[in-house]
Structure formats: structure tokens, C-alpha cells
Amino acid sequence: MKFLGNLAWLVLGGLLVAIIYIAVGLLMCITIIGIPFGIQLIKLGGYAFWPFGRELVNGPGEPGCLSTVMNLIWILLGWWQVALIHLVCGLVFCITIIGIPFGLKHFSLALAGIFPFGKEIR
């Protein structure tokens, strides 16, 4: 069932989201300062490519000062807009019963779009 959900996710726009996350992540890895942000984007791209059967959880232990500062810089760089787009897409998918699982995945991507540092994909 996870395979069918992931396949439908890819057809309904998940492939485009994953490609965008990975491409921007690779671009951000060009500079030394952008490497941590690029790595987070590549991880989110992997999650956006195949989300069913995996979950986004808080990392081990309490989030530290560094992840809090990095999340603040992340928000100031404008990535909250991506989270807003995921929120809107999640609401649109939740209009139908069949789209609810896809909407919930967009909501988890929205949460990761606001605070990606300190998160782990299992």
C-alpha cells in the first residue's frame, strides 16, 4: 500500500517538489555558509520524493542552541513561504477523502519547512 501511495504522490506533484528541493539544496551547497541549509534541503527532497512509510520526527535529545539559531536564519531567509505553500496544498488535498493522506504529508512538510534543523527522517 505504501508503494501505491508513493506512486500516486509522485504523479500528483511530489516528484516536482522533490526535484525543486534537491536542486535548490545543491545550489546552496556551492558556498560554505550554505552547506548546512543545502543538506537540510536535500534531506527534505528525499522525504518529499518517497514520503509514505517514513516519518519526520524530532532528532535525538533536546534541540540545541545551534539548531535554534539555524532555524531562525532559515525563517529569515524566506523558507517560511515554502511552508505556507505546503500548508495551502495540504488544505486543498484534504478537500477530498482520497486526498487526505497526501494533505497530511504536505502538513508534515510544512512543519519541516519552518523548522528543519533538529528533525530526523525515519
Coordinates of N, CA and C in Angstrom, one line a residue:
M1 N 0.8 -1.2 0.0 CA 0.0 0.0 0.0 C 0.9 1.3 0.0
K2 N 2.0 1.2 0.7 CA 2.9 2.3 0.7 C 3.4 2.6 -0.7
F3 N 3.7 1.6 -1.5 CA 4.2 1.8 -2.8 C 3.2 2.5 -3.7
L4 N 1.9 2.1 -3.6 CA 0.9 2.8 -4.3 C 0.7 4.2 -3.9
G5 N 0.8 4.5 -2.6 CA 0.7 5.9 -2.1 C 1.8 6.7 -2.6
N6 N 3.0 6.2 -2.6 CA 4.2 6.9 -3.1 C 4.1 7.2 -4.6
L7 N 3.6 6.2 -5.3 CA 3.5 6.3 -6.7 C 2.5 7.4 -7.1
A8 N 1.3 7.4 -6.4 CA 0.3 8.5 -6.6 C 0.9 9.8 -6.1
W9 N 1.7 9.9 -5.1 CA 2.3 11.1 -4.6 C 3.2 11.7 -5.7
L10 N 4.0 10.8 -6.3 CA 4.9 11.3 -7.4 C 4.1 11.9 -8.6
V11 N 3.0 11.2 -8.9 CA 2.2 11.7 -10.1 C 1.5 13.0 -9.7
L12 N 1.1 13.1 -8.5 CA 0.3 14.3 -8.1 C 1.1 15.5 -7.7
G13 N 2.4 15.5 -8.0 CA 3.2 16.7 -7.7 C 4.4 16.5 -6.8
G14 N 4.5 15.3 -6.2 CA 5.6 15.1 -5.3 C 6.9 15.0 -6.0
L15 N 7.0 14.5 -7.2 CA 8.2 14.5 -8.0 C 8.8 15.9 -8.2
L16 N 7.9 16.8 -8.6 CA 8.3 18.2 -8.8 C 8.8 18.9 -7.5
V17 N 8.1 18.6 -6.4 CA 8.6 19.2 -5.1 C 9.9 18.6 -4.7
A18 N 10.1 17.3 -4.9 CA 11.4 16.7 -4.6 C 12.5 17.2 -5.5
I19 N 12.3 17.4 -6.7 CA 13.3 17.9 -7.7 C 13.7 19.3 -7.3
I20 N 12.7 20.2 -6.9 CA 13.0 21.5 -6.5 C 13.8 21.6 -5.3
Y21 N 13.4 20.8 -4.3 CA 14.2 20.8 -3.0 C 15.6 20.4 -3.3
I22 N 15.8 19.3 -4.0 CA 17.2 18.8 -4.3 C 18.0 19.8 -5.1
A23 N 17.4 20.4 -6.1 CA 18.1 21.3 -7.0 C 18.5 22.5 -6.2
V24 N 17.6 23.1 -5.4 CA 18.0 24.3 -4.6 C 19.0 23.9 -3.5
G25 N 18.9 22.7 -3.0 CA 19.9 22.2 -2.0 C 21.3 22.1 -2.6
L26 N 21.3 21.6 -3.8 CA 22.7 21.5 -4.5 C 23.2 22.9 -4.8
L27 N 22.3 23.8 -5.1 CA 22.8 25.2 -5.4 C 23.3 25.9 -4.1
M28 N 22.6 25.6 -3.0 CA 23.0 26.2 -1.7 C 24.3 25.6 -1.2
C29 N 24.7 24.4 -1.6 CA 25.9 23.8 -1.2 C 27.1 24.3 -1.9
I30 N 26.9 25.2 -2.9 CA 28.1 25.9 -3.6 C 28.9 26.7 -2.6
T31 N 28.3 27.4 -1.7 CA 29.0 28.2 -0.7 C 29.2 27.4 0.6
I32 N 30.2 27.7 1.3 CA 30.5 27.1 2.6 C 29.4 27.4 3.6
I33 N 28.9 28.7 3.6 CA 27.9 29.1 4.5 C 26.5 28.4 4.2
G34 N 26.3 28.1 3.0 CA 25.0 27.5 2.6 C 25.0 26.0 2.7
I35 N 26.1 25.3 3.0 CA 26.1 23.8 3.1 C 25.1 23.3 4.1
P36 N 25.0 23.8 5.3 CA 24.0 23.2 6.2 C 22.6 23.3 5.7
F37 N 22.3 24.4 5.1 CA 21.0 24.6 4.6 C 20.7 23.7 3.4
G38 N 21.8 23.6 2.5 CA 21.7 22.7 1.4 C 21.4 21.2 1.8
I39 N 22.1 20.8 2.8 CA 21.9 19.4 3.3 C 20.5 19.2 3.8
Q40 N 20.0 20.2 4.5 CA 18.6 20.1 5.0 C 17.6 20.0 3.8
L41 N 17.9 20.8 2.8 CA 17.0 20.8 1.6 C 17.1 19.5 0.9
I42 N 18.3 18.9 0.8 CA 18.4 17.6 0.2 C 17.7 16.5 1.0
K43 N 17.8 16.6 2.3 CA 17.1 15.6 3.1 C 15.6 15.8 3.0
L44 N 15.1 17.0 2.9 CA 13.7 17.2 2.7 C 13.2 16.8 1.3
G45 N 14.1 16.9 0.3 CA 13.9 16.4 -1.0 C 13.7 14.9 -1.1
G46 N 14.6 14.2 -0.3 CA 14.4 12.8 -0.2 C 13.1 12.4 0.4
Y47 N 12.7 13.1 1.4 CA 11.5 12.8 2.1 C 10.3 13.1 1.2
A48 N 10.4 14.2 0.5 CA 9.3 14.6 -0.5 C 9.2 13.7 -1.6
F49 N 10.3 13.0 -2.0 CA 10.3 12.1 -3.1 C 9.5 10.8 -2.7
W50 N 9.7 10.3 -1.5 CA 9.1 9.0 -1.1 C 8.6 9.1 0.3
P51 N 7.5 9.8 0.6 CA 7.2 10.1 2.0 C 6.4 9.0 2.7
F52 N 5.7 8.2 2.0 CA 4.8 7.2 2.7 C 5.7 6.0 3.2
G53 N 5.5 5.6 4.4 CA 6.3 4.6 5.0 C 7.5 5.2 5.8
R54 N 7.6 6.5 5.8 CA 8.7 7.2 6.6 C 8.0 8.3 7.3
E55 N 8.6 8.7 8.4 CA 8.0 9.8 9.2 C 9.1 10.8 9.5
L56 N 8.7 12.0 9.8 CA 9.6 13.1 10.2 C 9.4 13.3 11.7
V57 N 10.5 13.1 12.4 CA 10.4 13.2 13.9 C 11.5 14.1 14.4
N58 N 11.4 14.5 15.6 CA 12.4 15.3 16.3 C 13.7 14.4 16.4
G59 N 14.8 15.0 16.3 CA 16.1 14.3 16.4 C 16.3 13.8 17.8
P60 N 17.4 13.0 18.0 CA 17.6 12.5 19.4 C 18.0 13.6 20.3
G61 N 17.4 13.6 21.5 CA 17.7 14.6 22.5 C 17.0 15.9 22.3
E62 N 17.3 16.8 23.1 CA 16.7 18.1 23.1 C 17.4 19.0 22.0
P63 N 16.6 19.7 21.2 CA 17.3 20.6 20.2 C 18.2 21.6 20.9
G64 N 19.3 21.8 20.4 CA 20.3 22.7 21.0 C 20.2 24.1 20.5
C65 N 21.1 24.9 21.0 CA 21.2 26.3 20.6 C 21.5 26.5 19.1
L66 N 22.4 25.7 18.6 CA 22.8 25.8 17.2 C 21.6 25.5 16.3
S67 N 20.8 24.5 16.5 CA 19.7 24.2 15.7 C 18.6 25.3 15.8
T68 N 18.5 25.9 17.0 CA 17.5 27.0 17.1 C 18.0 28.2 16.3
V69 N 19.3 28.5 16.3 CA 19.8 29.7 15.6 C 19.7 29.4 14.1
M70 N 20.0 28.2 13.7 CA 19.9 27.8 12.2 C 18.4 27.9 11.8
N71 N 17.5 27.4 12.6 CA 16.1 27.5 12.3 C 15.6 29.0 12.1
L72 N 16.2 29.9 13.0 CA 15.9 31.3 12.9 C 16.4 31.9 11.6
I73 N 17.6 31.5 11.2 CA 18.2 32.0 10.0 C 17.4 31.5 8.8
W74 N 17.0 30.2 8.9 CA 16.2 29.6 7.9 C 14.9 30.4 7.6
I75 N 14.2 30.8 8.7 CA 13.0 31.5 8.6 C 13.3 32.9 8.0
L76 N 14.4 33.5 8.4 CA 14.7 34.9 7.9 C 15.1 34.8 6.4
L77 N 15.6 33.7 5.9 CA 15.9 33.6 4.5 C 14.7 33.4 3.6
G78 N 13.5 33.2 4.2 CA 12.3 33.2 3.5 C 11.7 31.8 3.2
W79 N 12.2 30.8 3.9 CA 11.7 29.5 3.7 C 10.4 29.2 4.4
W80 N 9.9 30.2 5.1 CA 8.5 30.1 5.7 C 7.5 30.2 4.6
Q81 N 7.9 30.8 3.5 CA 6.9 30.8 2.3 C 6.7 29.4 1.7
V82 N 7.7 28.6 1.7 CA 7.6 27.2 1.2 C 6.7 26.5 2.2
A83 N 6.8 26.7 3.5 CA 5.9 26.1 4.4 C 4.5 26.5 4.2
L84 N 4.3 27.8 3.9 CA 2.9 28.3 3.6 C 2.4 27.6 2.4
I85 N 3.2 27.4 1.4 CA 2.7 26.7 0.1 C 2.3 25.3 0.5
H86 N 3.1 24.6 1.3 CA 2.8 23.2 1.7 C 1.5 23.2 2.5
L87 N 1.3 24.2 3.3 CA 0.0 24.3 4.1 C -1.2 24.4 3.2
V88 N -1.1 25.3 2.2 CA -2.2 25.5 1.2 C -2.4 24.2 0.4
C89 N -1.4 23.6 0.0 CA -1.5 22.4 -0.8 C -2.2 21.3 0.1
G90 N -1.8 21.2 1.3 CA -2.4 20.2 2.2 C -3.9 20.5 2.4
L91 N -4.2 21.7 2.6 CA -5.7 22.1 2.7 C -6.4 21.7 1.4
V92 N -5.9 21.9 0.3 CA -6.5 21.6 -1.0 C -6.7 20.1 -1.1
F93 N -5.6 19.3 -0.8 CA -5.7 17.9 -0.8 C -6.7 17.3 0.2
C94 N -6.9 18.0 1.3 CA -7.8 17.4 2.3 C -9.3 17.7 2.0
I95 N -9.6 18.4 0.9 CA -11.0 18.6 0.5 C -11.6 17.3 0.2
T96 N -10.9 16.3 -0.4 CA -11.5 15.0 -0.8 C -11.0 14.0 0.2
I97 N -11.7 12.9 0.4 CA -11.3 11.9 1.3 C -10.1 11.1 0.8
I98 N -10.0 11.0 -0.5 CA -8.9 10.3 -1.1 C -7.6 11.1 -0.9
G99 N -7.7 12.4 -0.9 CA -6.5 13.3 -0.8 C -6.0 13.5 0.6
I100 N -6.7 13.0 1.6 CA -6.4 13.3 3.0 C -4.9 12.8 3.3
P101 N -4.5 11.6 2.9 CA -3.1 11.2 3.2 C -2.1 12.1 2.6
F102 N -2.4 12.6 1.4 CA -1.5 13.5 0.7 C -1.4 14.9 1.4
G103 N -2.6 15.3 1.9 CA -2.7 16.5 2.6 C -1.9 16.4 3.9
L104 N -2.0 15.3 4.6 CA -1.2 15.1 5.8 C 0.3 15.1 5.6
K105 N 0.7 14.6 4.5 CA 2.2 14.6 4.1 C 2.6 16.1 3.8
H106 N 1.7 16.8 3.2 CA 2.1 18.2 3.0 C 2.1 19.0 4.3
F107 N 1.3 18.6 5.2 CA 1.4 19.3 6.6 C 2.7 19.0 7.2
S108 N 3.1 17.7 7.1 CA 4.4 17.4 7.8 C 5.6 18.1 7.1
L109 N 5.5 18.2 5.7 CA 6.5 19.0 5.0 C 6.4 20.5 5.4
A110 N 5.2 21.0 5.7 CA 5.1 22.4 6.1 C 5.8 22.6 7.5
L111 N 5.6 21.6 8.4 CA 6.3 21.7 9.7 C 7.8 21.7 9.5
A112 N 8.3 20.8 8.6 CA 9.7 20.7 8.4 C 10.2 22.0 7.6
G113 N 9.3 22.6 6.8 CA 9.7 23.8 6.1 C 9.9 25.0 7.0
I114 N 9.3 24.9 8.2 CA 9.5 26.0 9.1 C 10.7 25.7 10.0
F115 N 10.8 24.5 10.6 CA 11.9 24.2 11.5 C 12.6 22.9 11.0
P116 N 13.5 23.0 10.0 CA 14.1 21.7 9.5 C 15.2 21.2 10.4
F117 N 15.9 22.1 11.1 CA 17.0 21.7 11.9 C 16.6 21.0 13.2
G118 N 17.2 19.9 13.5 CA 16.7 19.2 14.7 C 15.7 18.1 14.3
K119 N 15.4 17.9 13.1 CA 14.4 16.9 12.6 C 15.2 15.8 12.0
E120 N 14.6 14.6 12.0 CA 15.2 13.4 11.5 C 14.1 12.6 10.8
I121 N 14.5 12.0 9.7 CA 13.6 11.2 8.9 C 13.8 9.7 9.2
R122 N 12.8 9.0 9.6 CA 12.9 7.6 9.9 C 12.0 6.8 8.9

